Amino acid sequence: MLTAAQGVHTGVSTDEAERIVLDIAGKLGLDGPVSEVLGELRALSIPDTAEPARSLVFDVAARLVEAVGGLDRSDFLFAAVRAATRILADFVTQAGQLSGPSTRSR
């Protein structure tokens, strides 16, 4: 699983990245909150939302790390949490780059 999560950096699709992140979160019992955050990130469409998106990523990362800290095998899962956090951060970065400057009038 960790190998798959790290593989996201080698060109796995966004859908596959989300599946990997949800799989990791599911093993920690946090698939619900993580799924909600990914849904909110998908809904973001303009660069003005980059800061709220980063805040969401940090919130999820903190929850994942907190959950892993309470597990017996936290050393094994901590690397997976770090990989999941990187995936989420990359997701936000890519979303910001793809949306570019907004051309819509407000």
XYZ file of N, CA and C in Angstrom:
318
model
N 0.822 -1.190 0.000
C 0.000 0.000 0.000
C 0.866 1.254 0.000
N 1.905 1.281 0.831
C 2.782 2.439 0.868
C 3.455 2.643 -0.475
N 3.863 1.553 -1.109
C 4.474 1.652 -2.429
C 3.499 2.282 -3.408
N 2.240 1.883 -3.343
C 1.220 2.463 -4.222
C 1.047 3.944 -3.938
N 1.047 4.323 -2.659
C 0.898 5.734 -2.305
C 2.068 6.546 -2.834
N 3.266 6.006 -2.718
C 4.429 6.719 -3.224
C 4.407 6.773 -4.748
N 3.756 5.826 -5.398
C 3.662 5.793 -6.846
C 2.855 6.931 -7.426
N 2.068 7.590 -6.600
C 1.275 8.720 -7.078
C 2.179 9.782 -7.676
N 3.386 9.889 -7.157
C 4.314 10.903 -7.644
C 4.897 10.541 -9.005
N 4.573 9.360 -9.515
C 5.112 8.954 -10.812
C 4.044 8.941 -11.891
N 2.965 9.670 -11.687
C 2.000 9.842 -12.751
C 0.679 9.119 -12.594
N 0.337 8.666 -11.411
C -0.963 8.040 -11.198
C -2.027 9.120 -11.318
N -3.195 8.761 -11.844
C -4.269 9.736 -12.024
C -4.755 10.268 -10.679
N -5.432 11.409 -10.718
C -5.989 11.995 -9.505
C -6.994 11.053 -8.863
N -7.815 10.382 -9.678
C -8.787 9.428 -9.131
C -8.081 8.305 -8.382
N -6.994 7.798 -8.954
C -6.230 6.737 -8.298
C -5.582 7.259 -7.017
N -5.085 8.491 -7.053
C -4.489 9.090 -5.855
C -5.522 9.185 -4.740
N -6.732 9.608 -5.091
C -7.795 9.697 -4.089
C -8.111 8.323 -3.520
N -8.154 7.307 -4.374
C -8.453 5.952 -3.911
C -7.393 5.488 -2.916
N -6.134 5.775 -3.220
C -5.038 5.382 -2.338
C -5.145 6.101 -0.995
N -5.404 7.407 -1.043
C -5.537 8.177 0.190
C -6.693 7.634 1.029
N -7.830 7.349 0.384
C -8.984 6.819 1.119
C -8.698 5.442 1.691
N -7.916 4.641 0.972
C -7.552 3.319 1.472
C -6.722 3.446 2.749
N -5.748 4.344 2.728
C -4.916 4.572 3.914
C -5.776 5.100 5.061
N -6.619 6.083 4.769
C -7.476 6.658 5.809
C -8.440 5.619 6.368
N -8.934 4.729 5.496
C -9.853 3.683 5.940
C -9.217 2.753 6.952
N -7.950 2.473 6.786
C -7.241 1.607 7.735
C -7.116 2.269 9.104
N -7.270 3.596 9.128
C -7.198 4.339 10.385
C -8.583 4.714 10.896
N -9.632 4.317 10.155
C -10.987 4.664 10.558
C -11.357 6.106 10.265
N -10.639 6.747 9.349
C -10.891 8.152 9.032
C -11.332 8.359 7.588
N -11.850 7.310 6.945
C -12.229 7.462 5.543
C -13.369 8.460 5.356
N -14.284 8.584 6.319
C -15.379 9.553 6.214
C -14.879 10.985 6.145
N -14.121 11.441 7.171
C -13.613 12.815 7.132
C -12.704 13.092 5.937
N -11.859 12.125 5.585
C -10.952 12.329 4.453
C -11.745 12.436 3.158
N -12.780 11.613 3.017
C -13.630 11.666 1.828
C -14.300 13.033 1.705
N -14.751 13.578 2.834
C -15.369 14.909 2.821
C -14.377 15.969 2.361
N -13.158 15.900 2.877
C -12.143 16.887 2.499
C -11.805 16.770 1.019
N -11.654 15.539 0.522
C -11.360 15.367 -0.904
C -12.497 15.923 -1.753
N -13.733 15.737 -1.309
C -14.877 16.302 -2.023
C -14.808 17.816 -2.066
N -14.438 18.428 -0.940
C -14.306 19.882 -0.905
C -13.165 20.347 -1.802
N -12.062 19.608 -1.809
C -10.939 19.984 -2.673
C -11.329 19.901 -4.146
N -12.113 18.872 -4.510
C -12.561 18.740 -5.905
C -13.447 19.912 -6.304
N -14.196 20.454 -5.344
C -15.121 21.546 -5.638
C -14.401 22.879 -5.838
N -13.160 22.973 -5.406
C -12.416 24.218 -5.549
C -12.054 24.439 -7.010
N -12.281 25.657 -7.494
C -12.042 25.869 -8.919
C -11.246 27.124 -9.237
N -10.938 27.940 -8.249
C -10.176 29.155 -8.531
C -9.026 29.286 -7.533
N -7.932 29.941 -7.922
C -6.766 30.068 -7.047
C -7.067 30.745 -5.715
N -8.111 31.576 -5.660
C -8.461 32.255 -4.409
C -8.728 31.258 -3.288
N -8.982 30.024 -3.654
C -9.327 29.010 -2.664
C -8.114 28.213 -2.201
N -6.927 28.583 -2.628
C -5.728 27.814 -2.275
C -5.508 27.765 -0.769
N -5.689 28.878 -0.080
C -5.447 28.891 1.366
C -6.447 28.013 2.119
N -7.753 28.110 1.823
C -8.680 27.175 2.480
C -8.348 25.717 2.169
N -7.891 25.443 0.955
C -7.540 24.068 0.586
C -6.351 23.587 1.407
N -5.355 24.434 1.556
C -4.195 24.058 2.377
C -4.623 23.792 3.817
N -5.529 24.623 4.306
C -6.023 24.433 5.667
C -6.705 23.079 5.813
N -7.492 22.701 4.805
C -8.148 21.394 4.830
C -7.124 20.270 4.842
N -6.090 20.394 4.026
C -5.050 19.362 3.960
C -4.353 19.227 5.308
N -4.006 20.358 5.916
C -3.325 20.297 7.205
C -4.224 19.684 8.273
N -5.525 19.978 8.211
C -6.469 19.409 9.168
C -6.510 17.889 9.040
N -6.601 17.414 7.800
C -6.627 15.963 7.576
C -5.315 15.335 8.029
N -4.201 15.971 7.690
C -2.899 15.430 8.085
C -2.803 15.314 9.602
N -3.271 16.340 10.303
C -3.219 16.310 11.767
C -4.071 15.179 12.319
N -5.252 14.977 11.745
C -6.123 13.889 12.200
C -5.486 12.528 11.949
N -4.879 12.377 10.788
C -4.232 11.105 10.466
C -3.079 10.818 11.424
N -2.244 11.825 11.661
C -1.103 11.630 12.554
C -1.585 11.320 13.970
N -2.620 12.021 14.415
C -3.171 11.778 15.748
C -3.707 10.354 15.865
N -4.405 9.899 14.823
C -4.957 8.544 14.836
C -3.849 7.499 14.844
N -2.827 7.717 14.038
C -1.727 6.762 13.962
C -0.973 6.705 15.284
N -0.835 7.833 15.956
C -0.122 7.869 17.225
C -0.726 6.959 18.279
N -2.027 6.683 18.168
C -2.690 5.834 19.142
C -2.701 4.361 18.779
N -2.100 3.990 17.675
C -2.112 2.598 17.238
C -0.875 1.852 17.720
N -1.017 0.543 17.873
C 0.113 -0.284 18.290
C 1.235 -0.282 17.255
N 0.860 -0.231 15.979
C 1.869 -0.308 14.915
C 2.072 1.059 14.278
N 2.141 2.081 15.106
C 2.238 3.444 14.578
C 3.491 3.650 13.736
N 4.585 2.951 14.065
C 5.805 3.119 13.279
C 5.600 2.670 11.839
N 4.822 1.599 11.647
C 4.555 1.076 10.308
C 3.645 2.018 9.526
N 2.606 2.536 10.178
C 1.621 3.355 9.470
C 2.033 4.814 9.332
N 2.980 5.267 10.140
C 3.357 6.672 10.065
C 3.876 7.038 8.685
N 4.660 6.165 8.071
C 5.166 6.430 6.717
C 4.013 6.524 5.727
N 2.981 5.703 5.916
C 1.814 5.760 5.034
C 1.069 7.073 5.216
N 0.989 7.556 6.443
C 0.333 8.841 6.702
C 1.112 9.970 6.045
N 2.426 9.934 6.152
C 3.234 10.961 5.492
C 3.013 10.930 3.987
N 2.955 9.735 3.413
C 2.709 9.618 1.970
C 1.334 10.176 1.624
N 0.328 9.864 2.435
C -1.028 10.368 2.185
C -1.066 11.886 2.268
N -0.357 12.455 3.228
C -0.313 13.908 3.371
C 0.336 14.553 2.155
N 1.419 13.942 1.664
C 2.072 14.473 0.452
C 1.123 14.411 -0.739
N 0.374 13.318 -0.841
C -0.580 13.180 -1.944
C -1.615 14.292 -1.877
N -2.157 14.547 -0.684
C -3.148 15.611 -0.530
C -2.553 16.968 -0.877
N -1.339 17.227 -0.431
C -0.695 18.506 -0.733
C -0.467 18.653 -2.235
N -0.030 17.582 -2.883
C 0.155 17.614 -4.336
C -1.167 17.854 -5.046
N -2.230 17.248 -4.529
C -3.562 17.410 -5.113
C -3.956 18.886 -5.105
N -3.730 19.560 -3.981
C -4.058 20.981 -3.869
C -3.207 21.800 -4.828
N -1.923 21.512 -4.892
C -1.022 22.243 -5.782
C -1.445 22.091 -7.233
N -1.737 20.854 -7.646
C -2.150 20.603 -9.024
C -3.474 21.281 -9.337
N -4.394 21.264 -8.389
C -5.688 21.915 -8.612
C -5.495 23.407 -8.829
N -4.605 24.024 -8.059
C -4.331 25.447 -8.219
C -3.686 25.759 -9.550
N -2.780 24.890 -10.006
C -2.099 25.108 -11.280
C -3.052 24.918 -12.449
N -3.935 23.930 -12.346
C -4.854 23.654 -13.443
C -5.906 24.732 -13.597
N -6.330 25.316 -12.472
C -7.396 26.308 -12.565
C -6.886 27.623 -13.126
N -5.624 27.961 -12.866
C -5.050 29.193 -13.393
C -5.834 30.407 -12.936
N -5.535 31.565 -13.498
C -6.263 32.782 -13.129
C -7.725 32.678 -13.532
N -8.563 33.155 -12.683
C -9.995 33.114 -12.967
C -10.336 34.150 -14.025
N -11.120 33.722 -15.016
C -11.547 34.650 -16.069
C -12.995 35.043 -15.879
N -13.618 34.485 -14.854
C -15.012 34.824 -14.597
C -15.095 36.151 -13.860
N -16.135 36.921 -14.153
C -16.351 38.152 -13.402
C -17.068 37.806 -12.114
N -16.798 38.576 -11.093
C -17.407 38.281 -9.790
C -18.500 39.224 -9.486
